[in-house]
Amino acid sequence: MSTMVEVPGPVVFKAACPDCRARFELDASALRLAIGASRRTTFYSFTCPECDAAVRKPAGERIVELLTGGGVRTLRLHQTV
């Protein structure tokens, strides 16, 4: 008897554009996450597929967990002293 293992499909994230108000789904490769030293410098960004606007939104701890777990490319910002 063989066992079927369900393989999850690609992760998609729901997003919206503040400029044109379009709602859409993006895969992990369309998003970038920047983790800074504070909440103010931690954000994710993407380009709206409808109007080409560059969108940047704050990312709290839960958003950071979801994006990193979903394979979003992450940049760690280092503070210079």
PDB file of N, CA, C and O in Angstrom:
ATOM      1  N   MET A   1       0.840  -1.181   0.000  1.00  0.00           N
ATOM      2  CA  MET A   1       0.000   0.000   0.000  1.00  0.00           C
ATOM      3  C   MET A   1       0.883   1.242   0.000  1.00  0.00           C
ATOM      4  O   MET A   1       1.798   1.354   0.800  1.00  0.00           O
ATOM      5  N   SER A   2       0.622   2.167  -0.916  1.00  0.00           N
ATOM      6  CA  SER A   2       1.432   3.382  -0.965  1.00  0.00           C
ATOM      7  C   SER A   2       0.675   4.530  -0.301  1.00  0.00           C
ATOM      8  O   SER A   2      -0.550   4.560  -0.282  1.00  0.00           O
ATOM      9  N   THR A   3       1.436   5.462   0.248  1.00  0.00           N
ATOM     10  CA  THR A   3       0.852   6.611   0.924  1.00  0.00           C
ATOM     11  C   THR A   3       1.066   7.846   0.068  1.00  0.00           C
ATOM     12  O   THR A   3       2.179   8.092  -0.396  1.00  0.00           O
ATOM     13  N   MET A   4       0.010   8.616  -0.134  1.00  0.00           N
ATOM     14  CA  MET A   4       0.119   9.864  -0.892  1.00  0.00           C
ATOM     15  C   MET A   4       0.511  10.975   0.063  1.00  0.00           C
ATOM     16  O   MET A   4      -0.096  11.141   1.115  1.00  0.00           O
ATOM     17  N   VAL A   5       1.526  11.719  -0.298  1.00  0.00           N
ATOM     18  CA  VAL A   5       1.949  12.868   0.493  1.00  0.00           C
ATOM     19  C   VAL A   5       1.559  14.115  -0.280  1.00  0.00           C
ATOM     20  O   VAL A   5       1.926  14.271  -1.441  1.00  0.00           O
ATOM     21  N   GLU A   6       0.805  14.988   0.365  1.00  0.00           N
ATOM     22  CA  GLU A   6       0.373  16.215  -0.300  1.00  0.00           C
ATOM     23  C   GLU A   6       1.502  17.228  -0.258  1.00  0.00           C
ATOM     24  O   GLU A   6       2.040  17.548   0.802  1.00  0.00           O
ATOM     25  N   VAL A   7       1.875  17.714  -1.412  1.00  0.00           N
ATOM     26  CA  VAL A   7       2.929  18.718  -1.520  1.00  0.00           C
ATOM     27  C   VAL A   7       2.258  20.084  -1.644  1.00  0.00           C
ATOM     28  O   VAL A   7       1.436  20.287  -2.531  1.00  0.00           O
ATOM     29  N   PRO A   8       2.597  21.010  -0.744  1.00  0.00           N
ATOM     30  CA  PRO A   8       1.963  22.324  -0.809  1.00  0.00           C
ATOM     31  C   PRO A   8       2.385  23.077  -2.074  1.00  0.00           C
ATOM     32  O   PRO A   8       3.493  22.924  -2.560  1.00  0.00           O
ATOM     33  N   GLY A   9       1.473  23.868  -2.592  1.00  0.00           N
ATOM     34  CA  GLY A   9       1.773  24.696  -3.766  1.00  0.00           C
ATOM     35  C   GLY A   9       2.578  25.907  -3.353  1.00  0.00           C
ATOM     36  O   GLY A   9       2.921  26.086  -2.186  1.00  0.00           O
ATOM     37  N   PRO A  10       2.885  26.757  -4.314  1.00  0.00           N
ATOM     38  CA  PRO A  10       3.652  27.959  -3.991  1.00  0.00           C
ATOM     39  C   PRO A  10       2.866  28.872  -3.040  1.00  0.00           C
ATOM     40  O   PRO A  10       1.645  28.942  -3.113  1.00  0.00           O
ATOM     41  N   VAL A  11       3.571  29.553  -2.182  1.00  0.00           N
ATOM     42  CA  VAL A  11       2.951  30.466  -1.230  1.00  0.00           C
ATOM     43  C   VAL A  11       2.613  31.764  -1.952  1.00  0.00           C
ATOM     44  O   VAL A  11       3.430  32.282  -2.703  1.00  0.00           O
ATOM     45  N   VAL A  12       1.398  32.255  -1.729  1.00  0.00           N
ATOM     46  CA  VAL A  12       1.018  33.556  -2.271  1.00  0.00           C
ATOM     47  C   VAL A  12       0.552  34.445  -1.125  1.00  0.00           C
ATOM     48  O   VAL A  12       0.034  33.965  -0.120  1.00  0.00           O
ATOM     49  N   PHE A  13       0.788  35.723  -1.284  1.00  0.00           N
ATOM     50  CA  PHE A  13       0.430  36.703  -0.261  1.00  0.00           C
ATOM     51  C   PHE A  13      -0.583  37.670  -0.848  1.00  0.00           C
ATOM     52  O   PHE A  13      -0.410  38.148  -1.972  1.00  0.00           O
ATOM     53  N   LYS A  14      -1.636  37.974  -0.089  1.00  0.00           N
ATOM     54  CA  LYS A  14      -2.614  38.965  -0.519  1.00  0.00           C
ATOM     55  C   LYS A  14      -2.067  40.343  -0.196  1.00  0.00           C
ATOM     56  O   LYS A  14      -1.505  40.564   0.877  1.00  0.00           O
ATOM     57  N   ALA A  15      -2.226  41.253  -1.134  1.00  0.00           N
ATOM     58  CA  ALA A  15      -1.723  42.611  -0.945  1.00  0.00           C
ATOM     59  C   ALA A  15      -2.672  43.590  -1.611  1.00  0.00           C
ATOM     60  O   ALA A  15      -3.538  43.204  -2.393  1.00  0.00           O
ATOM     61  N   ALA A  16      -2.498  44.862  -1.296  1.00  0.00           N
ATOM     62  CA  ALA A  16      -3.292  45.922  -1.900  1.00  0.00           C
ATOM     63  C   ALA A  16      -2.406  47.134  -2.136  1.00  0.00           C
ATOM     64  O   ALA A  16      -1.442  47.363  -1.407  1.00  0.00           O
ATOM     65  N   CYS A  17      -2.737  47.896  -3.154  1.00  0.00           N
ATOM     66  CA  CYS A  17      -1.981  49.096  -3.484  1.00  0.00           C
ATOM     67  C   CYS A  17      -2.687  50.320  -2.905  1.00  0.00           C
ATOM     68  O   CYS A  17      -3.871  50.532  -3.172  1.00  0.00           O
ATOM     69  N   PRO A  18      -1.981  51.132  -2.126  1.00  0.00           N
ATOM     70  CA  PRO A  18      -2.604  52.332  -1.574  1.00  0.00           C
ATOM     71  C   PRO A  18      -2.852  53.411  -2.640  1.00  0.00           C
ATOM     72  O   PRO A  18      -3.684  54.288  -2.445  1.00  0.00           O
ATOM     73  N   ASP A  19      -2.154  53.337  -3.770  1.00  0.00           N
ATOM     74  CA  ASP A  19      -2.324  54.348  -4.818  1.00  0.00           C
ATOM     75  C   ASP A  19      -3.558  54.090  -5.672  1.00  0.00           C
ATOM     76  O   ASP A  19      -4.437  54.935  -5.788  1.00  0.00           O
ATOM     77  N   CYS A  20      -3.643  52.902  -6.294  1.00  0.00           N
ATOM     78  CA  CYS A  20      -4.763  52.607  -7.198  1.00  0.00           C
ATOM     79  C   CYS A  20      -5.848  51.761  -6.531  1.00  0.00           C
ATOM     80  O   CYS A  20      -6.872  51.486  -7.133  1.00  0.00           O
ATOM     81  N   ARG A  21      -5.605  51.309  -5.307  1.00  0.00           N
ATOM     82  CA  ARG A  21      -6.546  50.513  -4.509  1.00  0.00           C
ATOM     83  C   ARG A  21      -6.820  49.119  -5.074  1.00  0.00           C
ATOM     84  O   ARG A  21      -7.782  48.468  -4.684  1.00  0.00           O
ATOM     85  N   ALA A  22      -5.988  48.664  -5.981  1.00  0.00           N
ATOM     86  CA  ALA A  22      -6.143  47.310  -6.526  1.00  0.00           C
ATOM     87  C   ALA A  22      -5.788  46.292  -5.441  1.00  0.00           C
ATOM     88  O   ALA A  22      -4.944  46.556  -4.575  1.00  0.00           O
ATOM     89  N   ARG A  23      -6.439  45.145  -5.489  1.00  0.00           N
ATOM     90  CA  ARG A  23      -6.142  44.024  -4.584  1.00  0.00           C
ATOM     91  C   ARG A  23      -5.675  42.871  -5.454  1.00  0.00           C
ATOM     92  O   ARG A  23      -6.227  42.632  -6.528  1.00  0.00           O
ATOM     93  N   PHE A  24      -4.654  42.153  -4.992  1.00  0.00           N
ATOM     94  CA  PHE A  24      -4.057  41.107  -5.810  1.00  0.00           C
ATOM     95  C   PHE A  24      -3.290  40.141  -4.930  1.00  0.00           C
ATOM     96  O   PHE A  24      -3.166  40.356  -3.725  1.00  0.00           O
ATOM     97  N   GLU A  25      -2.790  39.081  -5.534  1.00  0.00           N
ATOM     98  CA  GLU A  25      -1.935  38.119  -4.848  1.00  0.00           C
ATOM     99  C   GLU A  25      -0.550  38.174  -5.474  1.00  0.00           C
ATOM    100  O   GLU A  25      -0.420  38.303  -6.691  1.00  0.00           O
ATOM    101  N   LEU A  26       0.466  38.090  -4.618  1.00  0.00           N
ATOM    102  CA  LEU A  26       1.859  38.116  -5.074  1.00  0.00           C
ATOM    103  C   LEU A  26       2.560  36.871  -4.567  1.00  0.00           C
ATOM    104  O   LEU A  26       2.316  36.423  -3.445  1.00  0.00           O
ATOM    105  N   ASP A  27       3.472  36.335  -5.363  1.00  0.00           N
ATOM    106  CA  ASP A  27       4.267  35.226  -4.843  1.00  0.00           C
ATOM    107  C   ASP A  27       5.484  35.800  -4.124  1.00  0.00           C
ATOM    108  O   ASP A  27       5.760  37.007  -4.188  1.00  0.00           O
ATOM    109  N   ALA A  28       6.196  34.950  -3.427  1.00  0.00           N
ATOM    110  CA  ALA A  28       7.308  35.389  -2.575  1.00  0.00           C
ATOM    111  C   ALA A  28       8.367  36.163  -3.351  1.00  0.00           C
ATOM    112  O   ALA A  28       8.969  37.100  -2.823  1.00  0.00           O
ATOM    113  N   SER A  29       8.586  35.830  -4.606  1.00  0.00           N
ATOM    114  CA  SER A  29       9.629  36.508  -5.381  1.00  0.00           C
ATOM    115  C   SER A  29       9.276  37.958  -5.707  1.00  0.00           C
ATOM    116  O   SER A  29      10.155  38.744  -6.070  1.00  0.00           O
ATOM    117  N   ALA A  30       8.005  38.349  -5.575  1.00  0.00           N
ATOM    118  CA  ALA A  30       7.584  39.712  -5.874  1.00  0.00           C
ATOM    119  C   ALA A  30       7.714  40.647  -4.675  1.00  0.00           C
ATOM    120  O   ALA A  30       7.528  41.851  -4.804  1.00  0.00           O
ATOM    121  N   LEU A  31       8.030  40.088  -3.513  1.00  0.00           N
ATOM    122  CA  LEU A  31       8.123  40.870  -2.282  1.00  0.00           C
ATOM    123  C   LEU A  31       9.562  40.942  -1.784  1.00  0.00           C
ATOM    124  O   LEU A  31      10.356  40.038  -2.026  1.00  0.00           O
ATOM    125  N   ARG A  32       9.872  42.008  -1.068  1.00  0.00           N
ATOM    126  CA  ARG A  32      11.165  42.160  -0.393  1.00  0.00           C
ATOM    127  C   ARG A  32      10.877  42.567   1.043  1.00  0.00           C
ATOM    128  O   ARG A  32       9.996  43.379   1.297  1.00  0.00           O
ATOM    129  N   LEU A  33      11.633  42.026   1.971  1.00  0.00           N
ATOM    130  CA  LEU A  33      11.483  42.340   3.389  1.00  0.00           C
ATOM    131  C   LEU A  33      12.785  42.929   3.889  1.00  0.00           C
ATOM    132  O   LEU A  33      13.854  42.364   3.647  1.00  0.00           O
ATOM    133  N   ALA A  34      12.706  44.071   4.547  1.00  0.00           N
ATOM    134  CA  ALA A  34      13.885  44.701   5.151  1.00  0.00           C
ATOM    135  C   ALA A  34      13.679  44.717   6.657  1.00  0.00           C
ATOM    136  O   ALA A  34      12.664  45.217   7.146  1.00  0.00           O
ATOM    137  N   ILE A  35      14.627  44.137   7.377  1.00  0.00           N
ATOM    138  CA  ILE A  35      14.540  44.088   8.838  1.00  0.00           C
ATOM    139  C   ILE A  35      15.581  45.032   9.414  1.00  0.00           C
ATOM    140  O   ILE A  35      16.782  44.836   9.239  1.00  0.00           O
ATOM    141  N   GLY A  36      15.095  46.064  10.078  1.00  0.00           N
ATOM    142  CA  GLY A  36      15.969  47.074  10.660  1.00  0.00           C
ATOM    143  C   GLY A  36      16.081  46.909  12.163  1.00  0.00           C
ATOM    144  O   GLY A  36      15.588  45.946  12.747  1.00  0.00           O
ATOM    145  N   ALA A  37      16.710  47.884  12.775  1.00  0.00           N
ATOM    146  CA  ALA A  37      16.947  47.844  14.214  1.00  0.00           C
ATOM    147  C   ALA A  37      15.697  48.191  15.025  1.00  0.00           C
ATOM    148  O   ALA A  37      15.645  47.929  16.219  1.00  0.00           O
ATOM    149  N   SER A  38      14.689  48.768  14.375  1.00  0.00           N
ATOM    150  CA  SER A  38      13.479  49.155  15.095  1.00  0.00           C
ATOM    151  C   SER A  38      12.251  48.866  14.230  1.00  0.00           C
ATOM    152  O   SER A  38      12.374  48.505  13.056  1.00  0.00           O
ATOM    153  N   ARG A  39      11.082  49.050  14.819  1.00  0.00           N
ATOM    154  CA  ARG A  39       9.846  48.861  14.054  1.00  0.00           C
ATOM    155  C   ARG A  39       9.772  49.841  12.893  1.00  0.00           C
ATOM    156  O   ARG A  39       9.212  49.547  11.848  1.00  0.00           O
ATOM    157  N   ARG A  40      10.311  51.034  13.108  1.00  0.00           N
ATOM    158  CA  ARG A  40      10.260  52.072  12.079  1.00  0.00           C
ATOM    159  C   ARG A  40      11.073  51.702  10.845  1.00  0.00           C
ATOM    160  O   ARG A  40      10.783  52.161   9.741  1.00  0.00           O
ATOM    161  N   THR A  41      12.098  50.896  11.035  1.00  0.00           N
ATOM    162  CA  THR A  41      12.975  50.544   9.916  1.00  0.00           C
ATOM    163  C   THR A  41      12.770  49.105   9.434  1.00  0.00           C
ATOM    164  O   THR A  41      13.613  48.574   8.709  1.00  0.00           O
ATOM    165  N   THR A  42      11.676  48.491   9.834  1.00  0.00           N
ATOM    166  CA  THR A  42      11.346  47.141   9.367  1.00  0.00           C
ATOM    167  C   THR A  42      10.108  47.256   8.486  1.00  0.00           C
ATOM    168  O   THR A  42       9.070  47.740   8.929  1.00  0.00           O
ATOM    169  N   PHE A  43      10.243  46.837   7.232  1.00  0.00           N
ATOM    170  CA  PHE A  43       9.162  47.015   6.279  1.00  0.00           C
ATOM    171  C   PHE A  43       9.247  45.981   5.159  1.00  0.00           C
ATOM    172  O   PHE A  43      10.262  45.314   4.993  1.00  0.00           O
ATOM    173  N   TYR A  44       8.158  45.858   4.409  1.00  0.00           N
ATOM    174  CA  TYR A  44       8.195  45.040   3.200  1.00  0.00           C
ATOM    175  C   TYR A  44       7.804  45.928   2.038  1.00  0.00           C
ATOM    176  O   TYR A  44       7.158  46.968   2.208  1.00  0.00           O
ATOM    177  N   SER A  45       8.218  45.530   0.850  1.00  0.00           N
ATOM    178  CA  SER A  45       7.934  46.351  -0.321  1.00  0.00           C
ATOM    179  C   SER A  45       7.650  45.471  -1.533  1.00  0.00           C
ATOM    180  O   SER A  45       8.036  44.302  -1.576  1.00  0.00           O
ATOM    181  N   PHE A  46       6.956  46.064  -2.487  1.00  0.00           N
ATOM    182  CA  PHE A  46       6.644  45.391  -3.744  1.00  0.00           C
ATOM    183  C   PHE A  46       6.242  46.453  -4.757  1.00  0.00           C
ATOM    184  O   PHE A  46       6.011  47.613  -4.409  1.00  0.00           O
ATOM    185  N   THR A  47       6.169  46.061  -6.011  1.00  0.00           N
ATOM    186  CA  THR A  47       5.695  46.936  -7.070  1.00  0.00           C
ATOM    187  C   THR A  47       4.285  46.502  -7.430  1.00  0.00           C
ATOM    188  O   THR A  47       4.048  45.313  -7.676  1.00  0.00           O
ATOM    189  N   CYS A  48       3.353  47.448  -7.463  1.00  0.00           N
ATOM    190  CA  CYS A  48       1.967  47.130  -7.789  1.00  0.00           C
ATOM    191  C   CYS A  48       1.894  46.617  -9.227  1.00  0.00           C
ATOM    192  O   CYS A  48       2.364  47.291 -10.144  1.00  0.00           O
ATOM    193  N   PRO A  49       1.308  45.439  -9.423  1.00  0.00           N
ATOM    194  CA  PRO A  49       1.199  44.897 -10.779  1.00  0.00           C
ATOM    195  C   PRO A  49       0.179  45.650 -11.641  1.00  0.00           C
ATOM    196  O   PRO A  49       0.185  45.513 -12.857  1.00  0.00           O
ATOM    197  N   GLU A  50      -0.658  46.474 -11.024  1.00  0.00           N
ATOM    198  CA  GLU A  50      -1.682  47.222 -11.774  1.00  0.00           C
ATOM    199  C   GLU A  50      -1.185  48.580 -12.246  1.00  0.00           C
ATOM    200  O   GLU A  50      -1.363  48.941 -13.395  1.00  0.00           O
ATOM    201  N   CYS A  51      -0.557  49.353 -11.336  1.00  0.00           N
ATOM    202  CA  CYS A  51      -0.166  50.729 -11.685  1.00  0.00           C
ATOM    203  C   CYS A  51       1.339  50.971 -11.630  1.00  0.00           C
ATOM    204  O   CYS A  51       1.795  52.084 -11.871  1.00  0.00           O
ATOM    205  N   ASP A  52       2.126  49.950 -11.293  1.00  0.00           N
ATOM    206  CA  ASP A  52       3.595  50.035 -11.213  1.00  0.00           C
ATOM    207  C   ASP A  52       4.115  50.936 -10.092  1.00  0.00           C
ATOM    208  O   ASP A  52       5.274  51.333 -10.111  1.00  0.00           O
ATOM    209  N   ALA A  53       3.268  51.275  -9.116  1.00  0.00           N
ATOM    210  CA  ALA A  53       3.717  52.091  -7.990  1.00  0.00           C
ATOM    211  C   ALA A  53       4.626  51.261  -7.087  1.00  0.00           C
ATOM    212  O   ALA A  53       4.404  50.061  -6.886  1.00  0.00           O
ATOM    213  N   ALA A  54       5.656  51.897  -6.554  1.00  0.00           N
ATOM    214  CA  ALA A  54       6.512  51.260  -5.556  1.00  0.00           C
ATOM    215  C   ALA A  54       5.796  51.391  -4.216  1.00  0.00           C
ATOM    216  O   ALA A  54       5.494  52.502  -3.782  1.00  0.00           O
ATOM    217  N   VAL A  55       5.497  50.252  -3.578  1.00  0.00           N
ATOM    218  CA  VAL A  55       4.740  50.243  -2.328  1.00  0.00           C
ATOM    219  C   VAL A  55       5.648  49.772  -1.201  1.00  0.00           C
ATOM    220  O   VAL A  55       6.372  48.790  -1.339  1.00  0.00           O
ATOM    221  N   ARG A  56       5.609  50.497  -0.092  1.00  0.00           N
ATOM    222  CA  ARG A  56       6.387  50.140   1.094  1.00  0.00           C
ATOM    223  C   ARG A  56       5.456  50.205   2.290  1.00  0.00           C
ATOM    224  O   ARG A  56       4.799  51.215   2.512  1.00  0.00           O
ATOM    225  N   LYS A  57       5.402  49.092   3.054  1.00  0.00           N
ATOM    226  CA  LYS A  57       4.507  49.023   4.205  1.00  0.00           C
ATOM    227  C   LYS A  57       5.273  48.522   5.425  1.00  0.00           C
ATOM    228  O   LYS A  57       6.174  47.700   5.298  1.00  0.00           O
ATOM    229  N   PRO A  58       4.897  49.009   6.623  1.00  0.00           N
ATOM    230  CA  PRO A  58       5.565  48.540   7.839  1.00  0.00           C
ATOM    231  C   PRO A  58       5.300  47.058   8.080  1.00  0.00           C
ATOM    232  O   PRO A  58       4.243  46.540   7.708  1.00  0.00           O
ATOM    233  N   ALA A  59       6.266  46.388   8.695  1.00  0.00           N
ATOM    234  CA  ALA A  59       6.126  44.958   8.982  1.00  0.00           C
ATOM    235  C   ALA A  59       6.379  44.715  10.466  1.00  0.00           C
ATOM    236  O   ALA A  59       7.499  44.861  10.942  1.00  0.00           O
ATOM    237  N   GLY A  60       5.328  44.343  11.166  1.00  0.00           N
ATOM    238  CA  GLY A  60       5.458  43.966  12.568  1.00  0.00           C
ATOM    239  C   GLY A  60       5.981  42.541  12.678  1.00  0.00           C
ATOM    240  O   GLY A  60       6.241  41.877  11.664  1.00  0.00           O
ATOM    241  N   GLU A  61       6.101  42.057  13.893  1.00  0.00           N
ATOM    242  CA  GLU A  61       6.668  40.725  14.129  1.00  0.00           C
ATOM    243  C   GLU A  61       5.919  39.620  13.389  1.00  0.00           C
ATOM    244  O   GLU A  61       6.522  38.736  12.798  1.00  0.00           O
ATOM    245  N   ARG A  62       4.586  39.657  13.412  1.00  0.00           N
ATOM    246  CA  ARG A  62       3.793  38.605  12.764  1.00  0.00           C
ATOM    247  C   ARG A  62       3.982  38.622  11.248  1.00  0.00           C
ATOM    248  O   ARG A  62       4.116  37.573  10.624  1.00  0.00           O
ATOM    249  N   ILE A  63       4.002  39.801  10.663  1.00  0.00           N
ATOM    250  CA  ILE A  63       4.220  39.920   9.211  1.00  0.00           C
ATOM    251  C   ILE A  63       5.610  39.396   8.858  1.00  0.00           C
ATOM    252  O   ILE A  63       5.773  38.670   7.874  1.00  0.00           O
ATOM    253  N   VAL A  64       6.611  39.737   9.659  1.00  0.00           N
ATOM    254  CA  VAL A  64       7.974  39.250   9.418  1.00  0.00           C
ATOM    255  C   VAL A  64       7.986  37.715   9.444  1.00  0.00           C
ATOM    256  O   VAL A  64       8.572  37.078   8.566  1.00  0.00           O
ATOM    257  N   GLU A  65       7.318  37.120  10.433  1.00  0.00           N
ATOM    258  CA  GLU A  65       7.248  35.653  10.521  1.00  0.00           C
ATOM    259  C   GLU A  65       6.604  35.048   9.277  1.00  0.00           C
ATOM    260  O   GLU A  65       7.096  34.070   8.719  1.00  0.00           O
ATOM    261  N   LEU A  66       5.475  35.603   8.859  1.00  0.00           N
ATOM    262  CA  LEU A  66       4.759  35.076   7.706  1.00  0.00           C
ATOM    263  C   LEU A  66       5.585  35.198   6.421  1.00  0.00           C
ATOM    264  O   LEU A  66       5.663  34.257   5.629  1.00  0.00           O
ATOM    265  N   LEU A  67       6.202  36.357   6.225  1.00  0.00           N
ATOM    266  CA  LEU A  67       6.977  36.571   5.003  1.00  0.00           C
ATOM    267  C   LEU A  67       8.236  35.708   4.959  1.00  0.00           C
ATOM    268  O   LEU A  67       8.529  35.096   3.932  1.00  0.00           O
ATOM    269  N   THR A  68       8.965  35.642   6.064  1.00  0.00           N
ATOM    270  CA  THR A  68      10.178  34.807   6.057  1.00  0.00           C
ATOM    271  C   THR A  68       9.815  33.337   5.929  1.00  0.00           C
ATOM    272  O   THR A  68      10.484  32.591   5.215  1.00  0.00           O
ATOM    273  N   GLY A  69       8.737  32.907   6.586  1.00  0.00           N
ATOM    274  CA  GLY A  69       8.285  31.528   6.481  1.00  0.00           C
ATOM    275  C   GLY A  69       7.814  31.173   5.082  1.00  0.00           C
ATOM    276  O   GLY A  69       7.872  30.019   4.665  1.00  0.00           O
ATOM    277  N   GLY A  70       7.352  32.186   4.341  1.00  0.00           N
ATOM    278  CA  GLY A  70       6.871  31.974   2.983  1.00  0.00           C
ATOM    279  C   GLY A  70       7.936  32.111   1.925  1.00  0.00           C
ATOM    280  O   GLY A  70       7.656  32.044   0.734  1.00  0.00           O
ATOM    281  N   GLY A  71       9.180  32.341   2.344  1.00  0.00           N
ATOM    282  CA  GLY A  71      10.282  32.383   1.387  1.00  0.00           C
ATOM    283  C   GLY A  71      10.583  33.740   0.780  1.00  0.00           C
ATOM    284  O   GLY A  71      11.285  33.827  -0.232  1.00  0.00           O
ATOM    285  N   VAL A  72      10.087  34.815   1.381  1.00  0.00           N
ATOM    286  CA  VAL A  72      10.375  36.151   0.861  1.00  0.00           C
ATOM    287  C   VAL A  72      11.840  36.502   1.128  1.00  0.00           C
ATOM    288  O   VAL A  72      12.361  36.258   2.216  1.00  0.00           O
ATOM    289  N   ARG A  73      12.489  37.062   0.123  1.00  0.00           N
ATOM    290  CA  ARG A  73      13.894  37.458   0.255  1.00  0.00           C
ATOM    291  C   ARG A  73      14.003  38.551   1.320  1.00  0.00           C
ATOM    292  O   ARG A  73      13.257  39.523   1.313  1.00  0.00           O
ATOM    293  N   THR A  74      14.939  38.381   2.236  1.00  0.00           N
ATOM    294  CA  THR A  74      15.077  39.277   3.380  1.00  0.00           C
ATOM    295  C   THR A  74      16.422  39.973   3.386  1.00  0.00           C
ATOM    296  O   THR A  74      17.456  39.362   3.125  1.00  0.00           O
ATOM    297  N   LEU A  75      16.389  41.279   3.677  1.00  0.00           N
ATOM    298  CA  LEU A  75      17.598  42.072   3.804  1.00  0.00           C
ATOM    299  C   LEU A  75      17.656  42.569   5.243  1.00  0.00           C
ATOM    300  O   LEU A  75      16.694  43.167   5.738  1.00  0.00           O
ATOM    301  N   ARG A  76      18.743  42.296   5.911  1.00  0.00           N
ATOM    302  CA  ARG A  76      18.913  42.794   7.278  1.00  0.00           C
ATOM    303  C   ARG A  76      19.692  44.101   7.218  1.00  0.00           C
ATOM    304  O   ARG A  76      20.801  44.128   6.711  1.00  0.00           O
ATOM    305  N   LEU A  77      19.077  45.160   7.720  1.00  0.00           N
ATOM    306  CA  LEU A  77      19.716  46.482   7.721  1.00  0.00           C
ATOM    307  C   LEU A  77      20.583  46.603   8.958  1.00  0.00           C
ATOM    308  O   LEU A  77      20.109  46.359  10.057  1.00  0.00           O
ATOM    309  N   HIS A  78      21.833  46.967   8.771  1.00  0.00           N
ATOM    310  CA  HIS A  78      22.745  47.101   9.900  1.00  0.00           C
ATOM    311  C   HIS A  78      22.916  48.572  10.233  1.00  0.00           C
ATOM    312  O   HIS A  78      23.077  49.397   9.338  1.00  0.00           O
ATOM    313  N   GLN A  79      22.898  48.858  11.497  1.00  0.00           N
ATOM    314  CA  GLN A  79      23.076  50.224  11.955  1.00  0.00           C
ATOM    315  C   GLN A  79      24.557  50.528  12.072  1.00  0.00           C
ATOM    316  O   GLN A  79      25.317  49.764  12.657  1.00  0.00           O
ATOM    317  N   THR A  80      24.990  51.645  11.493  1.00  0.00           N
ATOM    318  CA  THR A  80      26.396  52.034  11.614  1.00  0.00           C
ATOM    319  C   THR A  80      26.562  52.938  12.811  1.00  0.00           C
ATOM    320  O   THR A  80      25.704  53.776  13.097  1.00  0.00           O
ATOM    321  N   VAL A  81      27.658  52.764  13.527  1.00  0.00           N
ATOM    322  CA  VAL A  81      27.888  53.545  14.743  1.00  0.00           C
ATOM    323  C   VAL A  81      28.934  54.587  14.482  1.00  0.00           C
ATOM    324  O   VAL A  81      29.877  54.409  13.792  1.00  0.00           O
TER     325      VAL A  81
END
